[in-house]
Coordinates of C-alpha atoms in Angstrom, one line a residue:
Chain A
X1 CA -9.6 -13.6 -32.0
X2 CA -13.2 -14.4 -31.3
X3 CA -15.9 -14.3 -33.9
X4 CA -18.6 -11.6 -33.7
X5 CA -21.3 -14.2 -33.1
X6 CA -19.4 -15.7 -30.2
X7 CA -18.9 -12.3 -28.6
X8 CA -22.7 -11.6 -29.0
X9 CA -23.7 -15.0 -27.5
X10 CA -21.3 -14.4 -24.5
X11 CA -22.1 -10.8 -23.8
X12 CA -25.8 -10.4 -24.5
X13 CA -27.3 -12.7 -21.8
X14 CA -25.4 -11.0 -18.9
X15 CA -26.4 -7.6 -20.2
X16 CA -30.0 -8.6 -20.4
X17 CA -29.9 -10.1 -17.0
X18 CA -28.4 -7.0 -15.4
X19 CA -30.8 -4.7 -17.3
X20 CA -34.0 -6.7 -16.4
X21 CA -33.1 -7.6 -12.8
X22 CA -31.0 -4.7 -11.7
X23 CA -31.2 -1.6 -13.7
X24 CA -34.9 -1.6 -14.4
X25 CA -35.9 -2.3 -10.8
X26 CA -33.5 0.4 -9.6
X27 CA -34.8 2.8 -12.1
X28 CA -38.4 2.1 -11.0
X29 CA -37.4 2.5 -7.4
X30 CA -35.8 5.8 -8.2
X31 CA -39.0 7.0 -9.9
X32 CA -41.2 5.7 -7.0
X33 CA -39.1 7.6 -4.5
X34 CA -40.3 10.9 -6.1
X35 CA -43.9 10.0 -6.3
X36 CA -46.5 9.9 -3.5
X37 CA -49.6 8.0 -2.2
X38 CA -53.0 9.5 -2.3
X39 CA -55.4 9.2 0.8
X40 CA -57.2 6.6 -1.3
X41 CA -54.1 4.5 -1.3
X42 CA -53.2 5.1 -4.9
X43 CA -49.8 5.9 -6.3
X44 CA -49.8 9.5 -7.5
X45 CA -47.3 10.0 -10.3
X46 CA -46.4 13.6 -9.6
X47 CA -42.7 14.4 -9.0
X48 CA -41.6 15.9 -5.7
X49 CA -39.1 15.6 -2.9
X50 CA -41.7 15.0 -0.1
X51 CA -40.4 11.5 0.7
X52 CA -36.9 12.7 1.2
X53 CA -38.0 15.6 3.3
X54 CA -40.0 13.2 5.5
X55 CA -36.9 11.0 5.9
X56 CA -34.8 13.9 7.0
X57 CA -37.4 15.2 9.4
X58 CA -38.7 12.1 11.2
X59 CA -36.3 10.9 13.8
X60 CA -37.7 7.4 13.8
X61 CA -35.9 6.7 10.5
X62 CA -32.7 8.2 11.6
X63 CA -32.7 6.3 14.9
X64 CA -33.5 3.1 13.2
X65 CA -30.7 3.7 10.6
X66 CA -28.2 4.5 13.4
X67 CA -29.3 1.4 15.4
X68 CA -28.9 -0.7 12.2
X69 CA -25.4 0.7 11.7
X70 CA -24.5 0.1 15.3
X71 CA -25.7 -3.5 15.1
X72 CA -23.9 -4.0 11.8
X73 CA -20.7 -2.4 13.3
X74 CA -20.8 -4.8 16.3
X75 CA -21.4 -7.8 14.0
X76 CA -18.5 -6.7 11.9
X77 CA -16.2 -6.4 14.9
X78 CA -17.2 -9.7 16.5
X79 CA -17.0 -11.5 13.1
X80 CA -13.5 -10.2 12.6
X81 CA -12.5 -11.1 16.2
X82 CA -13.8 -14.7 15.7
X83 CA -12.9 -15.0 12.0
X84 CA -9.3 -13.8 12.0
X85 CA -7.9 -16.2 14.5
X86 CA -9.8 -19.0 12.8
X87 CA -8.5 -18.1 9.3
X88 CA -5.0 -17.6 10.7
X89 CA -5.0 -21.0 12.3
X90 CA -6.5 -22.6 9.1
X91 CA -3.8 -21.0 7.0
X92 CA -0.7 -21.4 9.2
X93 CA -1.3 -24.3 11.5
X94 CA -4.0 -26.6 10.2
X95 CA -1.6 -28.7 8.2
X96 CA -3.2 -31.8 6.9
X97 CA -6.6 -31.0 8.4
X98 CA -6.7 -27.8 6.4
X99 CA -9.2 -29.0 3.7
X100 CA -11.4 -30.6 6.3
X101 CA -11.5 -27.5 8.5
X102 CA -12.1 -25.3 5.5
X103 CA -15.1 -27.4 4.5
X104 CA -16.4 -27.0 8.1
X105 CA -16.3 -23.3 7.6
X106 CA -18.3 -23.7 4.4
X107 CA -20.8 -26.2 5.5
X108 CA -23.0 -23.8 7.7
X109 CA -23.5 -21.9 4.5
X110 CA -25.4 -24.9 3.1
X111 CA -28.0 -24.7 5.8
X112 CA -30.8 -22.2 5.2
X113 CA -30.4 -18.9 6.9
X114 CA -33.9 -19.3 8.3
X115 CA -33.1 -22.6 10.0
X116 CA -30.0 -21.0 11.6
X117 CA -32.0 -18.0 12.8
X118 CA -34.7 -20.3 14.3
X119 CA -32.1 -22.4 16.0
X120 CA -31.0 -19.3 18.0
X121 CA -34.6 -18.8 18.9
X122 CA -34.8 -22.2 20.5
X123 CA -31.5 -21.6 22.3
X124 CA -32.1 -18.1 23.6
X125 CA -35.9 -18.2 24.4
X126 CA -37.2 -18.2 27.9
X127 CA -37.8 -21.9 27.7
X128 CA -34.8 -22.3 25.5
X129 CA -31.7 -24.4 25.9
X130 CA -29.6 -21.6 27.5
X131 CA -32.1 -20.4 30.1
X132 CA -32.9 -24.0 31.1
X133 CA -29.3 -24.7 31.6
X134 CA -28.6 -21.5 33.6
X135 CA -31.5 -22.3 35.9
X136 CA -30.5 -25.9 36.2
X137 CA -27.1 -24.9 37.5
X138 CA -28.7 -22.2 39.6
X139 CA -26.9 -19.3 38.1
X140 CA -30.3 -17.6 37.8
X141 CA -33.7 -18.2 39.4
X142 CA -35.9 -17.0 36.5
X143 CA -35.4 -16.9 32.7
X144 CA -33.2 -14.1 31.5
X145 CA -35.4 -12.1 29.1
X146 CA -32.7 -10.0 27.4
X147 CA -31.4 -13.0 25.6
X148 CA -34.2 -13.1 23.0
X149 CA -36.1 -10.3 21.3
X150 CA -33.3 -7.8 21.8
X151 CA -30.4 -6.2 19.7
X152 CA -28.2 -8.7 21.6
X153 CA -30.0 -11.7 19.9
X154 CA -29.7 -9.9 16.5
X155 CA -26.0 -9.3 16.9
X156 CA -25.3 -12.8 18.1
X157 CA -27.3 -14.4 15.2
X158 CA -25.8 -12.2 12.5
X159 CA -22.3 -12.7 13.8
X160 CA -22.9 -16.5 13.6
X161 CA -24.3 -16.2 10.1
X162 CA -21.7 -13.8 8.6
X163 CA -18.5 -14.9 10.3
X164 CA -17.8 -17.4 7.4
X165 CA -18.0 -14.4 5.1
X166 CA -15.1 -12.8 7.0
X167 CA -13.1 -16.0 7.3
X168 CA -13.0 -16.7 3.6
X169 CA -11.4 -13.4 2.4
X170 CA -9.0 -13.3 5.3
X171 CA -8.0 -16.9 4.7
X172 CA -7.4 -16.1 1.0
X173 CA -5.3 -13.1 1.9
X174 CA -3.2 -15.2 4.4
X175 CA -2.7 -18.0 1.9
X176 CA -1.2 -15.4 -0.5
X177 CA 1.5 -14.4 1.9
X178 CA 4.8 -16.1 0.8
X179 CA 6.0 -18.2 3.7
X180 CA 9.5 -17.1 2.9
X181 CA 8.6 -13.7 4.3
X182 CA 7.8 -15.3 7.7
X183 CA 11.1 -17.1 7.5
X184 CA 12.9 -13.9 6.6
X185 CA 11.3 -12.1 9.6
X186 CA 12.5 -14.8 12.0
X187 CA 15.9 -14.8 10.4
X188 CA 16.1 -11.1 11.0
X189 CA 15.5 -11.7 14.7
X190 CA 11.8 -11.0 15.0
X191 CA 9.8 -13.1 17.5
X192 CA 6.7 -14.8 16.3
X193 CA 4.6 -12.0 17.8
X194 CA 6.6 -9.3 16.1
X195 CA 6.4 -11.3 12.9
X196 CA 2.6 -11.4 13.1
X197 CA 2.2 -7.7 13.7
X198 CA 4.9 -6.4 11.4
X199 CA 4.5 -8.8 8.5
X200 CA 1.5 -11.1 8.5
X201 CA -1.2 -8.8 9.7
X202 CA -0.3 -5.8 7.4
X203 CA -0.2 -8.2 4.5
X204 CA -3.6 -9.6 5.4
X205 CA -5.3 -6.2 5.6
X206 CA -7.0 -6.5 2.1
X207 CA -8.7 -9.6 3.3
X208 CA -9.7 -8.0 6.6
X209 CA -11.2 -5.0 4.7
X210 CA -13.1 -7.4 2.4
X211 CA -14.4 -9.5 5.3
X212 CA -15.4 -6.4 7.3
X213 CA -17.2 -5.0 4.3
X214 CA -19.1 -8.3 3.8
X215 CA -20.1 -8.5 7.5
X216 CA -21.1 -4.8 7.8
X217 CA -23.0 -4.5 4.5
X218 CA -24.8 -7.8 4.7
X219 CA -25.8 -7.1 8.4
X220 CA -26.9 -3.5 7.6
X221 CA -29.5 -4.7 5.1
X222 CA -30.6 -7.8 7.1
X223 CA -34.3 -8.0 8.0
X224 CA -34.9 -11.7 8.9
X225 CA -32.8 -11.8 12.1
X226 CA -34.4 -8.6 13.6
X227 CA -37.8 -9.9 12.5
X228 CA -37.4 -13.3 14.2
X229 CA -35.2 -12.4 17.1
X230 CA -35.0 -8.6 17.4
X231 CA -38.3 -7.7 19.1
X232 CA -39.4 -4.1 19.2
X233 CA -36.0 -2.9 20.4
X234 CA -34.1 -4.8 17.7
X235 CA -35.9 -3.4 14.7
X236 CA -33.6 -2.5 11.8
X237 CA -34.0 -0.2 8.8
X238 CA -34.9 -3.1 6.4
X239 CA -37.9 -4.0 8.6
X240 CA -39.2 -0.5 8.1
X241 CA -38.8 -0.8 4.3
X242 CA -40.6 -4.2 4.4
X243 CA -43.5 -2.8 6.3
X244 CA -43.7 0.3 4.1
X245 CA -43.9 -1.8 1.0
X246 CA -46.3 -4.2 2.8
X247 CA -48.8 -3.3 5.5
X248 CA -48.3 0.5 5.3
X249 CA -48.6 0.5 1.5
X250 CA -46.3 3.5 1.2
X251 CA -44.1 2.3 -1.7
X252 CA -42.7 5.8 -2.5
X253 CA -41.4 6.3 1.1
X254 CA -40.0 2.7 1.1
X255 CA -38.3 3.4 -2.2
X256 CA -36.8 6.6 -0.8
X257 CA -35.3 4.7 2.2
X258 CA -34.1 2.0 -0.1
X259 CA -32.3 4.5 -2.3
X260 CA -30.7 6.1 0.7
X261 CA -29.5 2.7 1.9
X262 CA -28.2 2.0 -1.6
X263 CA -26.2 5.3 -1.5
X264 CA -24.7 4.3 1.8
X265 CA -23.8 0.8 0.7
X266 CA -22.3 1.9 -2.6
X267 CA -20.2 4.5 -0.8
X268 CA -19.0 1.8 1.7
X269 CA -18.1 -0.6 -1.1
X270 CA -16.2 2.2 -2.9
X271 CA -14.3 3.1 0.3
X272 CA -13.5 -0.5 0.9
X273 CA -12.1 -1.0 -2.5
X274 CA -9.9 2.0 -2.1
X275 CA -8.6 0.6 1.2
X276 CA -8.0 -2.8 -0.3
X277 CA -6.0 -1.3 -3.2
X278 CA -4.0 0.8 -0.8
X279 CA -2.9 -2.2 1.1
X280 CA -2.4 -4.7 -1.7
X281 CA 1.1 -5.5 -2.9
X282 CA 0.9 -8.3 -5.3
Chain B
X1 CA 29.8 -21.1 15.7
X2 CA 32.8 -20.0 17.7
X3 CA 32.0 -21.8 20.9
X4 CA 28.3 -21.5 20.7
X5 CA 25.9 -24.3 19.8
X6 CA 23.4 -22.9 17.3
X7 CA 20.9 -25.8 17.0
X8 CA 19.7 -25.2 20.6
X9 CA 18.7 -21.7 19.9
X10 CA 15.5 -20.5 18.1
X11 CA 16.4 -19.0 14.7
X12 CA 15.5 -15.4 15.9
X13 CA 18.3 -15.5 18.5
X14 CA 21.1 -16.8 16.2
X15 CA 23.5 -14.2 15.0
X16 CA 23.2 -15.6 11.6
X17 CA 21.4 -13.9 8.7
X18 CA 20.2 -15.2 5.5
X19 CA 19.8 -13.9 1.9
X20 CA 17.0 -16.0 0.5
X21 CA 16.8 -17.4 -3.0
X22 CA 13.6 -15.3 -3.7
X23 CA 15.0 -12.4 -1.6
X24 CA 11.9 -12.5 0.5
X25 CA 11.7 -8.7 0.8
X26 CA 8.7 -7.4 2.6
X27 CA 6.4 -6.0 -0.1
X28 CA 4.6 -3.6 2.2
X29 CA 7.8 -1.9 3.4
X30 CA 10.1 0.5 1.5
X31 CA 13.7 -0.5 0.8
X32 CA 14.8 1.5 3.8
X33 CA 12.2 -0.1 6.1
X34 CA 13.2 -3.5 4.8
X35 CA 16.8 -2.9 5.8
X36 CA 15.8 -1.4 9.1
X37 CA 13.6 -4.4 10.0
X38 CA 16.2 -6.4 11.9
X39 CA 17.2 -3.3 14.0
X40 CA 13.7 -2.3 14.6
X41 CA 12.6 -5.7 16.0
X42 CA 15.8 -5.6 18.1
X43 CA 14.5 -2.2 19.4
X44 CA 17.7 -0.3 18.6
X45 CA 17.6 3.5 19.1
X46 CA 16.1 5.4 16.2
X47 CA 19.3 7.4 15.5
X48 CA 21.4 4.3 15.4
X49 CA 18.9 2.6 13.0
X50 CA 18.9 5.6 10.7
X51 CA 22.7 5.7 10.6
X52 CA 23.3 1.9 10.1
X53 CA 20.6 1.7 7.5
X54 CA 22.1 4.6 5.5
X55 CA 25.5 2.9 5.7
X56 CA 24.2 -0.4 4.6
X57 CA 22.3 1.1 1.7
X58 CA 25.4 3.0 0.7
X59 CA 27.5 -0.2 0.8
X60 CA 25.2 -1.9 -1.8
X61 CA 24.7 1.4 -3.7
X62 CA 21.0 1.5 -3.2
X63 CA 20.7 4.8 -1.3
X64 CA 18.8 6.4 -4.2
X65 CA 16.0 3.8 -3.8
X66 CA 15.6 4.1 -0.1
X67 CA 12.0 5.2 -0.3
X68 CA 11.0 2.8 -3.1
X69 CA 8.9 -0.3 -2.6
X70 CA 10.6 -3.6 -3.6
X71 CA 8.1 -4.3 -6.4
X72 CA 9.4 -1.2 -8.2
X73 CA 13.0 -2.2 -8.5
X74 CA 14.8 -4.9 -10.6
X75 CA 15.9 -8.3 -9.5
X76 CA 19.6 -7.3 -9.1
X77 CA 18.5 -4.3 -7.0
X78 CA 16.3 -6.5 -4.9
X79 CA 19.3 -8.8 -4.4
X80 CA 21.4 -5.8 -3.1
X81 CA 18.6 -4.8 -0.7
X82 CA 18.3 -8.4 0.6
X83 CA 22.1 -8.3 1.2
X84 CA 21.9 -4.9 3.0
X85 CA 19.0 -6.1 5.1
X86 CA 21.0 -9.1 6.3
X87 CA 24.4 -7.3 6.7
X88 CA 23.0 -4.3 8.6
X89 CA 22.5 -6.6 11.6
X90 CA 26.3 -7.3 11.7
X91 CA 25.8 -11.1 11.7
X92 CA 28.7 -13.3 12.5
X93 CA 27.8 -15.6 9.6
X94 CA 25.8 -14.9 6.4
X95 CA 23.9 -17.6 4.7
X96 CA 23.3 -17.1 1.0
X97 CA 20.8 -19.5 -0.5
X98 CA 21.4 -19.6 -4.2
X99 CA 21.2 -15.8 -4.2
X100 CA 22.2 -15.4 -7.9
X101 CA 20.1 -18.1 -9.5
X102 CA 17.4 -15.7 -10.5
X103 CA 19.8 -13.3 -12.3
X104 CA 20.8 -13.4 -15.9
X105 CA 24.4 -14.6 -16.8
X106 CA 25.9 -11.1 -17.1
X107 CA 24.4 -9.7 -14.0
X108 CA 25.4 -12.8 -12.2
X109 CA 29.0 -12.6 -13.0
X110 CA 29.0 -8.9 -12.0
X111 CA 27.3 -9.8 -8.7
X112 CA 29.8 -12.6 -8.1
X113 CA 32.6 -10.1 -8.1
X114 CA 30.7 -7.6 -6.0
X115 CA 29.7 -10.2 -3.4
X116 CA 33.3 -11.4 -3.1
X117 CA 34.6 -7.9 -2.5
X118 CA 31.8 -7.2 -0.1
X119 CA 32.7 -10.3 1.8
X120 CA 36.3 -9.2 2.1
X121 CA 35.1 -5.8 3.2
X122 CA 32.8 -6.9 6.0
X123 CA 35.2 -9.7 7.0
X124 CA 32.6 -12.3 8.1
X125 CA 32.1 -15.8 6.7
X126 CA 29.6 -16.2 3.9
X127 CA 28.1 -19.6 3.4
X128 CA 27.1 -19.5 -0.2
X129 CA 24.8 -22.3 -1.5
X130 CA 25.0 -22.8 -5.2
X131 CA 24.3 -25.4 -7.9
X132 CA 26.7 -23.8 -10.3
X133 CA 30.1 -25.4 -10.1
X134 CA 31.8 -22.6 -11.8
X135 CA 30.3 -20.1 -9.4
X136 CA 31.5 -22.2 -6.5
X137 CA 35.0 -22.3 -8.0
X138 CA 35.2 -18.6 -8.7
X139 CA 33.8 -17.4 -5.4
X140 CA 34.9 -19.7 -2.6
X141 CA 37.8 -20.0 -0.3
X142 CA 36.6 -23.4 0.7
X143 CA 34.0 -25.6 -1.0
X144 CA 31.9 -28.1 0.9
X145 CA 30.5 -30.5 -1.8
X146 CA 27.3 -32.1 -0.7
X147 CA 25.6 -35.0 -2.3
X148 CA 22.1 -36.0 -1.1
X149 CA 22.7 -34.1 2.1
X150 CA 26.0 -35.8 2.9
X151 CA 29.5 -34.2 2.6
X152 CA 31.7 -35.6 -0.1
X153 CA 34.6 -33.3 0.4
X154 CA 35.6 -30.0 2.0
X155 CA 38.6 -28.3 0.5
X156 CA 39.8 -25.3 -1.4
X157 CA 38.6 -25.0 -5.0
X158 CA 42.1 -25.8 -6.3
X159 CA 42.3 -28.9 -4.1
X160 CA 38.8 -30.0 -5.0
X161 CA 39.7 -29.8 -8.7
X162 CA 43.2 -31.2 -8.6
X163 CA 42.7 -33.8 -5.8
X164 CA 39.1 -34.8 -5.8
X165 CA 38.4 -37.2 -3.0
X166 CA 35.7 -39.2 -4.7
X167 CA 34.6 -40.1 -8.2
X168 CA 31.5 -38.0 -7.6
X169 CA 33.5 -34.9 -6.8
X170 CA 35.8 -35.5 -9.8
X171 CA 32.8 -35.7 -12.2
X172 CA 30.8 -32.9 -10.6
X173 CA 33.5 -30.3 -10.9
X174 CA 34.7 -30.0 -14.4
X175 CA 35.3 -32.9 -16.9
X176 CA 37.2 -35.9 -16.1
X177 CA 38.2 -39.4 -17.2
X178 CA 37.4 -42.1 -14.6
X179 CA 39.8 -45.0 -15.0
X180 CA 39.0 -48.2 -13.2
X181 CA 42.2 -50.1 -12.8
X182 CA 43.5 -53.4 -11.4
X183 CA 46.7 -53.1 -9.3
X184 CA 48.9 -56.1 -9.2
X185 CA 52.5 -56.1 -8.1
X186 CA 53.0 -52.4 -8.3
X187 CA 51.5 -52.1 -11.8
X188 CA 48.1 -50.6 -12.7
X189 CA 46.3 -52.2 -15.5
X190 CA 43.3 -50.3 -17.1
X191 CA 42.2 -51.7 -20.5
X192 CA 45.4 -51.5 -22.6
X193 CA 47.0 -48.9 -20.3
X194 CA 49.6 -49.8 -17.7
X195 CA 51.7 -47.7 -15.4
X196 CA 53.7 -48.2 -12.2
X197 CA 52.3 -47.5 -8.8
X198 CA 53.0 -47.9 -5.2
X199 CA 49.5 -48.9 -4.4
X200 CA 48.7 -52.2 -2.8
X201 CA 47.1 -54.9 -4.9
X202 CA 43.4 -54.6 -5.7
X203 CA 40.9 -52.5 -7.5
X204 CA 41.6 -48.7 -7.8
X205 CA 39.7 -45.8 -9.4
X206 CA 41.6 -42.9 -10.9
X207 CA 40.5 -39.5 -12.1
X208 CA 42.4 -38.1 -15.1
X209 CA 41.6 -34.5 -16.2
X210 CA 41.3 -34.1 -20.0
X211 CA 43.9 -31.3 -19.9
X212 CA 46.4 -33.7 -18.5
X213 CA 46.2 -35.9 -21.6
X214 CA 48.3 -34.7 -24.5
X215 CA 48.6 -35.5 -28.2
X216 CA 51.9 -37.0 -29.0
X217 CA 53.8 -34.8 -31.4
X218 CA 51.6 -31.7 -30.9
X219 CA 54.2 -30.0 -28.8
X220 CA 51.8 -29.8 -25.9
X221 CA 52.8 -33.3 -24.9
X222 CA 53.7 -34.6 -21.5
X223 CA 57.3 -34.6 -20.4
X224 CA 59.1 -37.3 -18.5
X225 CA 60.1 -40.8 -19.5
X226 CA 57.3 -42.6 -17.6
X227 CA 54.5 -41.1 -19.8
X228 CA 51.8 -43.6 -20.6
X229 CA 51.0 -43.7 -24.3
X230 CA 48.0 -45.1 -26.2
X231 CA 46.6 -44.9 -29.8
X232 CA 43.0 -44.2 -30.6
X233 CA 40.4 -43.0 -33.0
X234 CA 38.7 -39.6 -32.7
X235 CA 35.0 -40.0 -32.0
X236 CA 33.8 -36.5 -31.4
X237 CA 35.2 -33.0 -31.2
X238 CA 33.5 -30.2 -29.2
X239 CA 34.5 -26.6 -29.4
X240 CA 34.8 -24.8 -26.1
X241 CA 36.3 -21.5 -27.1
X242 CA 40.0 -21.5 -26.3
X243 CA 40.1 -25.3 -26.1
X244 CA 38.4 -28.3 -27.6
X245 CA 37.3 -31.5 -26.0
X246 CA 38.0 -34.6 -28.1
X247 CA 36.6 -38.0 -27.3
X248 CA 39.1 -40.7 -28.3
X249 CA 38.3 -44.4 -28.5
X250 CA 41.2 -46.6 -27.7
X251 CA 41.7 -50.3 -27.6
X252 CA 39.4 -52.5 -25.4
X253 CA 36.5 -50.1 -25.4
X254 CA 38.4 -47.4 -23.4
X255 CA 37.2 -43.9 -24.2
X256 CA 39.3 -40.9 -23.1
X257 CA 38.4 -37.2 -23.2
X258 CA 41.3 -35.0 -24.1
X259 CA 41.5 -31.2 -24.0
X260 CA 43.5 -29.6 -26.7
X261 CA 44.1 -26.1 -27.9
X262 CA 41.5 -25.0 -30.4
X263 CA 42.5 -25.4 -34.0
X264 CA 45.3 -27.9 -33.3
X265 CA 44.4 -29.8 -36.5
X266 CA 43.5 -33.2 -35.1
X267 CA 43.6 -36.3 -37.4
X268 CA 41.4 -39.3 -37.2
X269 CA 44.1 -41.4 -35.7
X270 CA 45.9 -39.9 -32.7
X271 CA 48.4 -41.0 -30.1
X272 CA 47.7 -39.9 -26.5
X273 CA 50.0 -39.6 -23.6
X274 CA 49.7 -38.7 -19.9
X275 CA 51.8 -38.8 -16.8
X276 CA 50.8 -41.4 -14.2
X277 CA 51.3 -38.7 -11.6
X278 CA 48.2 -36.9 -13.0
X279 CA 45.9 -39.9 -12.5
X280 CA 44.5 -39.1 -9.1
X281 CA 43.3 -41.9 -6.9
X282 CA 39.7 -41.3 -5.9
X283 CA 37.2 -43.2 -3.7
X284 CA 34.4 -44.9 -5.4
X285 CA 31.1 -43.0 -4.6
X286 CA 28.5 -45.4 -3.4
X287 CA 25.1 -45.1 -5.1
X288 CA 22.7 -43.0 -3.0
X289 CA 19.1 -42.3 -3.3

């Protein structure tokens, strides 16, 4: 159907792209993770499992990983709790305003992540909008310091940033539900609440799984929000990787952690795809 | 319905169930769970649900597919499940919204017969929406003919066919000749045709079925001395199996459609006759948007 030349032109660039920007870096990272650093701060190209042993033995890495997962899990839950009703409203009740509201979900994505993270800093800081307001209405006499530089600030910011990523797949899933099914459910005597839980929600599960995966995976690997707003108690695993590749100059250990993260994320994506398939009925 | 007003109740409280055009089976539930849906949301006891679902599936001969998902069964089978899902709730009225329009002609005829016998068995009223005139004729006890949302006539199929109330009904169901006549002094005049009538003076519109027009001398002619006769030239002949429809042009631009037995060797020039009693007075249908 297509000429050989056409096929070559179409397939080669993506292959080159994936090889140069994905496979080669991963391969290098894989190699680094089995190397080590000499006392003189040089990479020693001798193969060993020392980095992985260190990872398993030092509790700081485990704790940070667990904290990162705990933060990501909360972001996931809050994004779903915020995103689902919004997507549901958008799909079923927005009517003529649907397109406008949909754009309003998208627009925050145009604004740089950094700007949005900084915005929270000005809101949550001790001289920030929120504290000033709370003191002005005499709900508190001195600035609340848990608002900024805490896991709370990280969860809040990441929830704000990643909620659109949960809204979009849930919205898409809801849009795919034939409205005749809703009609049929009412016809068979189901109340609107029963219809939601027995028909609409089960059929939107693939979207929920996709949205949850986005929120969790993106939050898990995030390092800007904890860097700007997390403080010492809000450090996440990516911050450790960044410092290992930077100030600490321990690329091999950083590579080992990165590969560990990669395994976790790929397993999650695999699991999520299985779940989505199990619940899709098109 | 009965003495109840339905339009004041939310749909989920009406004892009316619907079979949708697209069947609208729940794709995430099995055939059995689909049928059980109405009983489950009504919170019937589990034993009763199991029993009634089994009965309903048996009635539509779908027991073998109870554990199957709707996407794995054919259109005709989905249709039966949709029926079972509606009937299991023992509605007092069943609405069927063009339920057979997605099926092929053979399956369709088969389902028409099955639906009819099922309706007799459960003994409730079925309101069957269809665009297929033949289907309406075959299946109904009464036909309500709607045009742009307004009722044109409600009657038995026989009456709709033999005594259409309006020109629209006459044309919509089967073929007909619409004759616009002038009545004066007990005589109808339509082009070169005339016949006696008891109608008052003025304009009148008549529907004359092609099978009520005969060919003079073919043996299938019209009896009675008051038969109206007219000569004409055959324009077109269409084969319809057992019968043929012939368009005949008569004097003064009048064109009549005549139904004859197939193979009744028709010449170019024919003489037609019909009995005035078969020209049914119909109301003019106003143009609607």
